[in-house]
mmCIF file of C-alpha atoms in Angstrom:
data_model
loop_
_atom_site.group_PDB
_atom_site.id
_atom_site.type_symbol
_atom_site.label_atom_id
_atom_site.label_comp_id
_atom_site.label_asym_id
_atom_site.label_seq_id
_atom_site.Cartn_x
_atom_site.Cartn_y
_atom_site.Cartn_z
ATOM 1 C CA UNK Q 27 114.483 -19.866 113.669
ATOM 2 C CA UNK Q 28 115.781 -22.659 115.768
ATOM 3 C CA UNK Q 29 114.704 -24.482 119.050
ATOM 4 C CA UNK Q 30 118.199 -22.954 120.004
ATOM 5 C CA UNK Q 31 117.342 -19.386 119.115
ATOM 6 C CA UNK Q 32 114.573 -19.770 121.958
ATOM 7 C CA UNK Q 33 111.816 -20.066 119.062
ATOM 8 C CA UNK Q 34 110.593 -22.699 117.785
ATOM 9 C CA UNK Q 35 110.178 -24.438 114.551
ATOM 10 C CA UNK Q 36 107.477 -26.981 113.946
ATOM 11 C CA UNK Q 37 107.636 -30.118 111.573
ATOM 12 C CA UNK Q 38 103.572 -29.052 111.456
ATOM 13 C CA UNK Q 39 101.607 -26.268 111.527
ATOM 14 C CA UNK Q 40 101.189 -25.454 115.396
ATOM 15 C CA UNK Q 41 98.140 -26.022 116.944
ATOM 16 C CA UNK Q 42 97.025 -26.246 120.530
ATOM 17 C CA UNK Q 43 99.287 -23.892 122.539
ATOM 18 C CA UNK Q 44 99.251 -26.713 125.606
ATOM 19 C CA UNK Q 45 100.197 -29.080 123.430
ATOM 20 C CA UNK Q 46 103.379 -27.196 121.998
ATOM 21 C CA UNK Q 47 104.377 -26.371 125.793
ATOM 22 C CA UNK Q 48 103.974 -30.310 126.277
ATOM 23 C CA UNK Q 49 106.226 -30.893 123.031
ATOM 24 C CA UNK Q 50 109.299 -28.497 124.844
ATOM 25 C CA UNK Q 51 108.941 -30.743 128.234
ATOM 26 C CA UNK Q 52 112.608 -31.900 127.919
ATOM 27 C CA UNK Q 53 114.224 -33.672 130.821
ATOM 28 C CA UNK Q 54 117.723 -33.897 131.610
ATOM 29 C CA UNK Q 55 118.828 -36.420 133.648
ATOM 30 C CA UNK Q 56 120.595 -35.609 136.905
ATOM 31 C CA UNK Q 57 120.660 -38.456 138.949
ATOM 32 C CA UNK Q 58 118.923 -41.801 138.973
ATOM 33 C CA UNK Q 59 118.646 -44.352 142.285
ATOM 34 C CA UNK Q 60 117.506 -47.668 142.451
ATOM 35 C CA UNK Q 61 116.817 -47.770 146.143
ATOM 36 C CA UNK Q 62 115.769 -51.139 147.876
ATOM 37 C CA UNK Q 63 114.817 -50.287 151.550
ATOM 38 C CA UNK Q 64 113.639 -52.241 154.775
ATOM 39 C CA UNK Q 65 111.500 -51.121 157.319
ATOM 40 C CA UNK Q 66 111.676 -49.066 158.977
ATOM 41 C CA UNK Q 67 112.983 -46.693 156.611
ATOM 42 C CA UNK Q 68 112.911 -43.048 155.879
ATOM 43 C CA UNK Q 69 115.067 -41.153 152.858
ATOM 44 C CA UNK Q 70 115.636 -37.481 152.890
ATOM 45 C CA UNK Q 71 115.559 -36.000 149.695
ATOM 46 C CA UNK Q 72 117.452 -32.253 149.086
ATOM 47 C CA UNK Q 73 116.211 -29.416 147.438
ATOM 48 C CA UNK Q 74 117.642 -29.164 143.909
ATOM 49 C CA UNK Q 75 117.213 -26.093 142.201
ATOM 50 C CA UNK Q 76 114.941 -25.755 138.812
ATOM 51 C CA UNK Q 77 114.674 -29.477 139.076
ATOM 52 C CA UNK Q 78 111.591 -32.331 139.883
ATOM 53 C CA UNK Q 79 112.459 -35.180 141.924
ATOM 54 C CA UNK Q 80 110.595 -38.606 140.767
ATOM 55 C CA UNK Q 81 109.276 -41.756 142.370
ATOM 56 C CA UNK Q 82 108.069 -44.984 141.432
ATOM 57 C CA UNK Q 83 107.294 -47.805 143.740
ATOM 58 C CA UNK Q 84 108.247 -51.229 141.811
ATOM 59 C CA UNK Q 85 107.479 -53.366 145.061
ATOM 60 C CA UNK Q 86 106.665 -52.704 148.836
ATOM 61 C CA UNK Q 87 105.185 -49.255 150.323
ATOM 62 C CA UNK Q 88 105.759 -46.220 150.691
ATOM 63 C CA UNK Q 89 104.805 -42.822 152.182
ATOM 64 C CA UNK Q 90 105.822 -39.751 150.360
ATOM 65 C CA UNK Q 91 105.757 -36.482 152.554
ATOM 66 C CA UNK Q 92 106.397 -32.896 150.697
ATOM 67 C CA UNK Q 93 105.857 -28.881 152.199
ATOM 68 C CA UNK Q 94 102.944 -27.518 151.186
ATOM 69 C CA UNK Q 95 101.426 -30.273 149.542
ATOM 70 C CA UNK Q 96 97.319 -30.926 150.475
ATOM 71 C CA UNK Q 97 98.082 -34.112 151.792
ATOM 72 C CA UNK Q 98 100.569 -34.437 154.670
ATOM 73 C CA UNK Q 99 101.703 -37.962 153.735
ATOM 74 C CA UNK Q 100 100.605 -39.446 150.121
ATOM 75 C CA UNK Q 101 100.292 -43.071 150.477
ATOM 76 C CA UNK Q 102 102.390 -45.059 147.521
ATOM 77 C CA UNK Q 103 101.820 -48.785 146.249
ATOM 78 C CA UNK Q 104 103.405 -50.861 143.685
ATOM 79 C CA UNK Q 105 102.551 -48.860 139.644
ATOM 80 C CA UNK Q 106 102.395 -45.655 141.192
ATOM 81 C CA UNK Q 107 104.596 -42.957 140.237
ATOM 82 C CA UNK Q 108 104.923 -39.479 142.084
ATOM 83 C CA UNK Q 109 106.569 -36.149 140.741
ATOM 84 C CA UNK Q 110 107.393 -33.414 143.073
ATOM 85 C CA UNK Q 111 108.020 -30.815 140.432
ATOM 86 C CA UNK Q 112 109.544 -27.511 142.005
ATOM 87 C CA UNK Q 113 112.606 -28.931 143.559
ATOM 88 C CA UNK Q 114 111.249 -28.877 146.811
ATOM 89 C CA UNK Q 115 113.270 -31.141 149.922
ATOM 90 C CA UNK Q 116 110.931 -34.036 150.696
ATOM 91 C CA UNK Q 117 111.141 -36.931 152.935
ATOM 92 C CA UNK Q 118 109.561 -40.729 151.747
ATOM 93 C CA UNK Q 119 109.706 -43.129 154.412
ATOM 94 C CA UNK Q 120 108.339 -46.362 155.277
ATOM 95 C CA UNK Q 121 105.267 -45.379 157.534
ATOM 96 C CA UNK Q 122 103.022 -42.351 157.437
ATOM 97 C CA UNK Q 123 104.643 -41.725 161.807
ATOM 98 C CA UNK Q 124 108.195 -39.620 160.978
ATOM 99 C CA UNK Q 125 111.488 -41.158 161.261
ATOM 100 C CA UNK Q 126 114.721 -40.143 161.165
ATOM 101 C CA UNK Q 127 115.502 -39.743 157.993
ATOM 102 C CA UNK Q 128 119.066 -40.386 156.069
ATOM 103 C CA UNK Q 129 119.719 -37.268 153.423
ATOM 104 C CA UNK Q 130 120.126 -39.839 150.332
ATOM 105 C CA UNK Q 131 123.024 -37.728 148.756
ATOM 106 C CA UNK Q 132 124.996 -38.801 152.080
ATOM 107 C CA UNK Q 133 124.576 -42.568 152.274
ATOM 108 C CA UNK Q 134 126.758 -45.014 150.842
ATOM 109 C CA UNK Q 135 125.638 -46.494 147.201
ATOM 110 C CA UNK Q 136 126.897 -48.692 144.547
ATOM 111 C CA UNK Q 137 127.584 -46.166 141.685
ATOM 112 C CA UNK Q 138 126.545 -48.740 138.536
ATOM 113 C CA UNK Q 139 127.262 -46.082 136.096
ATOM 114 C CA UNK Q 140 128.292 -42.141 136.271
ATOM 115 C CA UNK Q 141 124.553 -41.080 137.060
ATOM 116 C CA UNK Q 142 122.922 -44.309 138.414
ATOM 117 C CA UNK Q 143 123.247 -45.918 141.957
ATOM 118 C CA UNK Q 144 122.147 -48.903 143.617
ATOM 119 C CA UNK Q 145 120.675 -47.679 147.489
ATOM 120 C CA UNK Q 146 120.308 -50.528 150.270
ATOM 121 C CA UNK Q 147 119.266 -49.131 154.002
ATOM 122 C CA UNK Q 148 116.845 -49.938 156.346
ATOM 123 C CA UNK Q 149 115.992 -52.041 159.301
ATOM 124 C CA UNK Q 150 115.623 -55.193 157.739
ATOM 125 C CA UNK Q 151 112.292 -55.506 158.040
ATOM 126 C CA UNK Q 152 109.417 -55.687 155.163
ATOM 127 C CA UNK Q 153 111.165 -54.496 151.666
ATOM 128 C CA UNK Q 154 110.436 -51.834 149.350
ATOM 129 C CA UNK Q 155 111.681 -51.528 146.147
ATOM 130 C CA UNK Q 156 111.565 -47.286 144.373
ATOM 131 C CA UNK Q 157 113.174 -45.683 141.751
ATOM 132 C CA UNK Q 158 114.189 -42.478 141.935
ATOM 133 C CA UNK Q 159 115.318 -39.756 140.058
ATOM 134 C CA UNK Q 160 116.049 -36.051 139.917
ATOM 135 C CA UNK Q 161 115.454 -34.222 136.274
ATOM 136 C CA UNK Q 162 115.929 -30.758 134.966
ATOM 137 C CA UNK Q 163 114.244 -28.792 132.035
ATOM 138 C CA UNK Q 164 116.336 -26.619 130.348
ATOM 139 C CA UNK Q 165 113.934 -25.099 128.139
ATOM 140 C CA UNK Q 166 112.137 -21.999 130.243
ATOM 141 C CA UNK Q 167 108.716 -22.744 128.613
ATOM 142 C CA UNK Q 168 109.718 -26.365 130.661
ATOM 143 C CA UNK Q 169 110.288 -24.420 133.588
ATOM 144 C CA UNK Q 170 107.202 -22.382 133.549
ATOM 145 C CA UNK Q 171 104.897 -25.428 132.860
ATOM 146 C CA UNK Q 172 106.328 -27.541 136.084
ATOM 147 C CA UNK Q 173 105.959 -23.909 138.405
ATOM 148 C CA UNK Q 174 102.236 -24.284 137.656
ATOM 149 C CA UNK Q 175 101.781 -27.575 139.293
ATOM 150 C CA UNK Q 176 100.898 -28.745 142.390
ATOM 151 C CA UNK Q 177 103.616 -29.270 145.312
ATOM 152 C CA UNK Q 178 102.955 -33.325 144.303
ATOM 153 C CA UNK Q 179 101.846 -34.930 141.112
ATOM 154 C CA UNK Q 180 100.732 -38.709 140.781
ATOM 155 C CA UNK Q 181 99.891 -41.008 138.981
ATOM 156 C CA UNK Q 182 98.283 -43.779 140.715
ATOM 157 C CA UNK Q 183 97.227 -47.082 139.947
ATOM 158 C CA UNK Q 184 94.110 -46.420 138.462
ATOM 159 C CA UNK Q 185 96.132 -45.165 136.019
ATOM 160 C CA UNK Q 186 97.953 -48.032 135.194
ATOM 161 C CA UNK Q 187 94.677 -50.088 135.256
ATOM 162 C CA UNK Q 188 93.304 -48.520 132.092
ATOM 163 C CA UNK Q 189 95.458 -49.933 129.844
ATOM 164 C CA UNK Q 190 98.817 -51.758 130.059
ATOM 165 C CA UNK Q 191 101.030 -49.008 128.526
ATOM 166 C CA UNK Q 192 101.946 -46.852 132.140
ATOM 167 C CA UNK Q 193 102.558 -50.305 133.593
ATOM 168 C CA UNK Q 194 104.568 -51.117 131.100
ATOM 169 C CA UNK Q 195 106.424 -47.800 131.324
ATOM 170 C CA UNK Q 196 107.015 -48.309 134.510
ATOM 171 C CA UNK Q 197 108.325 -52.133 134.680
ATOM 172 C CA UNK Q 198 111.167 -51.036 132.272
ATOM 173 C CA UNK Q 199 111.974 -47.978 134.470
ATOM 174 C CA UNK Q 200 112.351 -50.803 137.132
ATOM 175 C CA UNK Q 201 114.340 -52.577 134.863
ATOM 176 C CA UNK Q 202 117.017 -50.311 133.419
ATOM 177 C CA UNK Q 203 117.749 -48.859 136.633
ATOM 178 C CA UNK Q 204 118.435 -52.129 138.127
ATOM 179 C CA UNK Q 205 120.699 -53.783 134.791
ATOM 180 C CA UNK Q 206 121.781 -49.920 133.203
ATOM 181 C CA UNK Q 207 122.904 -51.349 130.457
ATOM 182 C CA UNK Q 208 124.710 -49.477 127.116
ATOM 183 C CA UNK Q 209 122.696 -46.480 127.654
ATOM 184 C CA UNK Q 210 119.961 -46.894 130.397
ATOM 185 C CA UNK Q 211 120.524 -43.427 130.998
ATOM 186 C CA UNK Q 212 119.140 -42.155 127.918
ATOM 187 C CA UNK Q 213 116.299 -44.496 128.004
ATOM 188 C CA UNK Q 214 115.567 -43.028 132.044
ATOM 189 C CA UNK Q 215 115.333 -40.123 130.642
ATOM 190 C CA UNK Q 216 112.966 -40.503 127.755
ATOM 191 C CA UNK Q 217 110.225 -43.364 129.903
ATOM 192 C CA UNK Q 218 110.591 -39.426 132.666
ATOM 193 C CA UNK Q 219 110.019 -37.588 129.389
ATOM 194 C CA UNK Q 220 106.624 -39.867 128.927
ATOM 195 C CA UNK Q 221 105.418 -40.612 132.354
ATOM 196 C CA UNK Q 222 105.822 -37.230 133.512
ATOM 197 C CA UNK Q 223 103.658 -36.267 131.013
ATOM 198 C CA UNK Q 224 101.072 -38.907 131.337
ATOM 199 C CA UNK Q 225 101.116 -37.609 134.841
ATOM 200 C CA UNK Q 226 100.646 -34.213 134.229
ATOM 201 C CA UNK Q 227 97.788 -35.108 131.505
ATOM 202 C CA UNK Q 228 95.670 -37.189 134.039
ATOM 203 C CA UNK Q 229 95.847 -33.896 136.360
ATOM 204 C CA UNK Q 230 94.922 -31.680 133.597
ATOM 205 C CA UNK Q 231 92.282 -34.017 132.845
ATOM 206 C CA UNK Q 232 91.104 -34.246 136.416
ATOM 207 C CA UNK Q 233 90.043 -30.450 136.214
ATOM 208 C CA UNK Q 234 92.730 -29.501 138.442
ATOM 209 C CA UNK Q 235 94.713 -27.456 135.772
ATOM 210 C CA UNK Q 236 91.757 -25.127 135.086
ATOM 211 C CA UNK Q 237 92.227 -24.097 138.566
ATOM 212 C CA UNK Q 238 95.633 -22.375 137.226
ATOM 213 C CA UNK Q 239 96.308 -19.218 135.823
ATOM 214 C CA UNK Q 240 99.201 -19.943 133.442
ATOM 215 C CA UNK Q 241 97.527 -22.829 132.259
ATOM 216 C CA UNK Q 242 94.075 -21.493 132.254
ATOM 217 C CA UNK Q 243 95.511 -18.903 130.200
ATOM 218 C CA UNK Q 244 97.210 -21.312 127.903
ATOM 219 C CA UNK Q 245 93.756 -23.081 127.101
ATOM 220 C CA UNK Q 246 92.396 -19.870 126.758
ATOM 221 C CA UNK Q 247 90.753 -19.807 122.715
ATOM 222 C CA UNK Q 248 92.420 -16.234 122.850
ATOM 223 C CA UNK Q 249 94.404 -15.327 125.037
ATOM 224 C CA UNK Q 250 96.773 -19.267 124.245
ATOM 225 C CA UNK Q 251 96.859 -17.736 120.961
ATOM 226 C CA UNK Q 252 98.815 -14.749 122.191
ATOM 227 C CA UNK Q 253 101.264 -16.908 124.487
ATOM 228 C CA UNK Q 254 102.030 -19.428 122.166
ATOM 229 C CA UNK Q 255 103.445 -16.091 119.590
ATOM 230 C CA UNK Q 256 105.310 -15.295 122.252
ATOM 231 C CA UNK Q 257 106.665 -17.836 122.930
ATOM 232 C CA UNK Q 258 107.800 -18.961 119.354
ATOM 233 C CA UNK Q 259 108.777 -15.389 118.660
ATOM 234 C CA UNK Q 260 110.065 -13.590 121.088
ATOM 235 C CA UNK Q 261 112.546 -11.479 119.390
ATOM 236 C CA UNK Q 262 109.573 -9.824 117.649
ATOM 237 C CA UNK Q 263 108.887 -6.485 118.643
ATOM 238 C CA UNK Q 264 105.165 -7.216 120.682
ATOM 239 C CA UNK Q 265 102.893 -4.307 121.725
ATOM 240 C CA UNK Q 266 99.661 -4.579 123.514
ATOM 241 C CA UNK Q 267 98.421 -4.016 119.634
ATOM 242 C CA UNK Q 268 99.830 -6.498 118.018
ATOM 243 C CA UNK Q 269 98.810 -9.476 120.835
ATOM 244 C CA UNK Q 270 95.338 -8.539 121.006
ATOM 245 C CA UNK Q 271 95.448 -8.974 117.246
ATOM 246 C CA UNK Q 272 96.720 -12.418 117.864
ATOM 247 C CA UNK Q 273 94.208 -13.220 119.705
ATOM 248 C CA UNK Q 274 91.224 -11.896 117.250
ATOM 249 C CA UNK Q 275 90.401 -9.393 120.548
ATOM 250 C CA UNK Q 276 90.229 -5.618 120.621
ATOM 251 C CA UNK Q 277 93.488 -4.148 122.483
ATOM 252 C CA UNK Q 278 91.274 -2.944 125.775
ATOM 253 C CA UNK Q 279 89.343 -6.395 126.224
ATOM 254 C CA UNK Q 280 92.942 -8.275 125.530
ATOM 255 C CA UNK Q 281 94.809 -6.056 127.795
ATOM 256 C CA UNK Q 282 92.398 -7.153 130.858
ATOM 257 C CA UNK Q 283 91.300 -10.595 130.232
ATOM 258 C CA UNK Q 284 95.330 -11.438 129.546
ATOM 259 C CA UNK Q 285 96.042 -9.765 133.159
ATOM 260 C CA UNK Q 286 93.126 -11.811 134.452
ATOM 261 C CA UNK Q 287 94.090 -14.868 133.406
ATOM 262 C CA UNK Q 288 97.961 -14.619 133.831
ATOM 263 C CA UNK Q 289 98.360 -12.502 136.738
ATOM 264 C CA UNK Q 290 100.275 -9.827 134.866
ATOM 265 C CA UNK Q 291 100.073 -7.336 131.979
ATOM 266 C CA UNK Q 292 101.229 -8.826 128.901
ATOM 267 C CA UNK Q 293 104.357 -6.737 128.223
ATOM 268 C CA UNK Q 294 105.349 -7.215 131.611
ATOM 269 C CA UNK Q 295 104.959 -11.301 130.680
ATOM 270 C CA UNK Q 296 106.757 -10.684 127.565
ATOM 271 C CA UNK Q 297 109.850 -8.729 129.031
ATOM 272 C CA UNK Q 298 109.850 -11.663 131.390
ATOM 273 C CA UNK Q 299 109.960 -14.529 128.722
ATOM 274 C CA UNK Q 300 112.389 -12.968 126.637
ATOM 275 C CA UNK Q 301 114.573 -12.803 129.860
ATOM 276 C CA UNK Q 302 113.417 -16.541 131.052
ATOM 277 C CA UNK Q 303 114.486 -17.327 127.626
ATOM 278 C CA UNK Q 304 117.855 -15.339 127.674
ATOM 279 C CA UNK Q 305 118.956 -16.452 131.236
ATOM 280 C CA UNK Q 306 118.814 -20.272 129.523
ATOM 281 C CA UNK Q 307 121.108 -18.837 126.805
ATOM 282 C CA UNK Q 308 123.517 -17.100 128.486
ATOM 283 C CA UNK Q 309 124.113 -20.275 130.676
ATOM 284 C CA UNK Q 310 124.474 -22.348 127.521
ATOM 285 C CA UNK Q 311 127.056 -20.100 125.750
ATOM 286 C CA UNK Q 312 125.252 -17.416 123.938
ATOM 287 C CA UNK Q 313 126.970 -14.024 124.010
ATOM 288 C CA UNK Q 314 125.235 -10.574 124.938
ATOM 289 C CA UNK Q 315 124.983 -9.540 121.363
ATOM 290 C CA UNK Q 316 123.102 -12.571 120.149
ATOM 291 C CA UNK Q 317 120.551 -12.358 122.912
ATOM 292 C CA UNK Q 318 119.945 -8.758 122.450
ATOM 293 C CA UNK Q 319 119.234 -9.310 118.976
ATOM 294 C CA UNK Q 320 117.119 -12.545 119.736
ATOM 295 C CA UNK Q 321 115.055 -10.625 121.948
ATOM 296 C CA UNK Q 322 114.319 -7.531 120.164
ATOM 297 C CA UNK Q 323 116.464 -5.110 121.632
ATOM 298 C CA UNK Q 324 118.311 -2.381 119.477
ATOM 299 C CA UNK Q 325 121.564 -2.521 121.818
ATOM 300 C CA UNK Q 326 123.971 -4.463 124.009
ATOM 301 C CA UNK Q 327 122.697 -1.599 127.221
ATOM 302 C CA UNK Q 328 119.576 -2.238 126.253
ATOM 303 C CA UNK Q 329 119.030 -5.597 126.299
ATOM 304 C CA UNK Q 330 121.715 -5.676 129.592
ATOM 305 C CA UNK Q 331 119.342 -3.138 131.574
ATOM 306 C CA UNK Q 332 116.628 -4.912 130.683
ATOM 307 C CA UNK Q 333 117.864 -8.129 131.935
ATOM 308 C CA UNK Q 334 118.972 -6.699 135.547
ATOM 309 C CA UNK Q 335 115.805 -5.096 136.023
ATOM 310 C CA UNK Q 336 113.772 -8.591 135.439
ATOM 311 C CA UNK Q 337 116.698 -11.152 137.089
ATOM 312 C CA UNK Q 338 118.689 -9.027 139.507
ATOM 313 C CA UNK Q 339 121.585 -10.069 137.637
ATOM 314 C CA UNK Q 340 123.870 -8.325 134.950
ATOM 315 C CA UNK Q 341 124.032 -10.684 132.019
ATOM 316 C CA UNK Q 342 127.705 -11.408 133.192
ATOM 317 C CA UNK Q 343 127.203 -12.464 136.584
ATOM 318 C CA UNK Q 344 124.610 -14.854 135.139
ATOM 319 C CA UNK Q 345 126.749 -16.673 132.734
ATOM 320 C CA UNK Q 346 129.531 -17.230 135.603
ATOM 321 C CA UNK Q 347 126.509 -18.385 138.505
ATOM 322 C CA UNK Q 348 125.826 -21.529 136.355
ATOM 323 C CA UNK Q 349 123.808 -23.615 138.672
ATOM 324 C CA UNK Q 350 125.060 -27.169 139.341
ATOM 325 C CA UNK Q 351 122.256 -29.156 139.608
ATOM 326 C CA UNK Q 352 123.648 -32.019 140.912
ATOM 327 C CA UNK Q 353 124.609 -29.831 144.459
ATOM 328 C CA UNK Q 354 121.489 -29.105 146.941
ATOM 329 C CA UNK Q 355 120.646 -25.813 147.085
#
């Protein structure tokens, strides 16, 4: 079985389920800004659909303000990096009072390359230099891992004190957005592959991830057992039985502490991966049949019942509702 069949195949012998949701934590890259702004300044950022938005401050201030988050306005300085993972519109401006704000897909930029822009606005006042970016995952286990974070993630510079390798990270950010040389792209993505999950491993570390079901659950001595054969089988045909053997639990104390942990019974979770999984599929190509077989249904009906009860979609209208992630939603 293949990454591509939705399973996975390890060069090891699996261990630690968080750490093989961490190894699927694929980025594509959408979009990437170098924007240098003068005070006052404020940048509206759109809501882009299963995608994070990214910022780091190379020079200057900043102050980031997202929905929802605990903070009103998070306060950035040069080395820090902030991650707004659900796709959420935003605003980061140059003063915690608001401003008007200019939607950033609507201001004039120098395009240096077909998914890189130089940004200059402002007032002309006191200069602050960002990069931005907006990523996708296209792997649902991806997907499900950045739904379980906070409404803001960052990665301050404490951080970047402890040793030189996030500063680092983030100076040649900095740098290939500004030059985007012979395939800056690719490297943007891969230093978002890292810091994103340097990020996300300082908030885990802080405590704040045991606060979360789906993660909880993942670090879970039993119950991350049964997820992570889930998740690199789903095609196999689970029961309540066969999980709780998985997790070296009897089926009754399985069947509660998994509903506990994850906020719903386990073949309702498993109906919904395979269909997380198959919804990626269908959008990259894969016909009906394969899925149905992938996901361990006898029939096309099957499978295609299945799918509208979870989604709301019929696999068809799915495949032709490919999202464009570069338009706002």
């Amino acid at each position: 079985m293949t990454d591509q069949d939705r399973g996975t195949t390890y060069p090891w012998t699996p261990g630690e389920p968080l750490a093989e949701v961490l190894h699927l934590l694929r980025m594509r890259g959408v979009f990437y800004c170098r924007s240098e702004v003068s005070a006052p300044w404020a940048l509206e950022m759109p809501a882009f659909e299963d995608c994070a938005s990214f910022h780091v401050v190379v020079s200057g201030e900043a102050v980031l303000d997202v929905p929802r988050a605990d903070e009103n306005a998070v306060r950035l300085v040069p080395g820090d990096l902030a991650v707004v993972p659900h796709g959420a519109g935003h605003v980061i401006r140059s003063e915690p009072a608001p401003l008007h704000a200019g939607r950033v897909d609507l201001l004039p930029q120098e395009m240096i390359g077909e998914h890189c822009s130089v940004l200059r606005y402002g007032g002309g006042g006191d200069r602050t230099v960002l990069v931005c970016g907006i990523v996708e995952f296209g792997h649902p286990t991806a997907r499900r891992l950045m739904r379980s974070l906070p409404p803001v993630l960052r990665s301050g510079t404490a951080a970047a004190s402890r040793g030189g390798a996030v500063r680092f990270l983030l100076d040649l950010m900095a740098e290939e957005a500004a030059r985007m040389r012979p395939g800056g792209e690719a490297v943007l993505t891969r230093l978002a592959d890292v810091l994103v999950i340097l990020a996300m491993r300082e908030w885990m570390d802080s405590g704040a991830a045991d606060r979360s079901g789906w993660l909880l659950a993942l670090r879970d001595p039993h119950i991350g057992r049964a997820l992570a054969a889930v998740h690199r089988a789903p095609e196999h045909p689970w029961t309540v039985a066969t999980l709780a053997h998985e997790a070296a639990m009897s089926r009754s104390a399985f069947a509660a502490h998994f509903t506990d942990l994850v906020g719903e019974p386990a073949m309702q979770y498993v109906t919904r991966w395979r269909m997380e999984s198959a919804l990626t599929a269908l959008r990259e190509g894969a016909s009906v049949a394969e899925l149905a077989a992938r996901s361990g249904y006898e029939s096309e009906a099957a499978f295609a019942r299945a799918f509208k009860r979870m989604t709301g979609l019929t696999p068809g209208s799915a495949r032709r509702a490919v999202p464009n992630a570069t338009t706002p939603r």
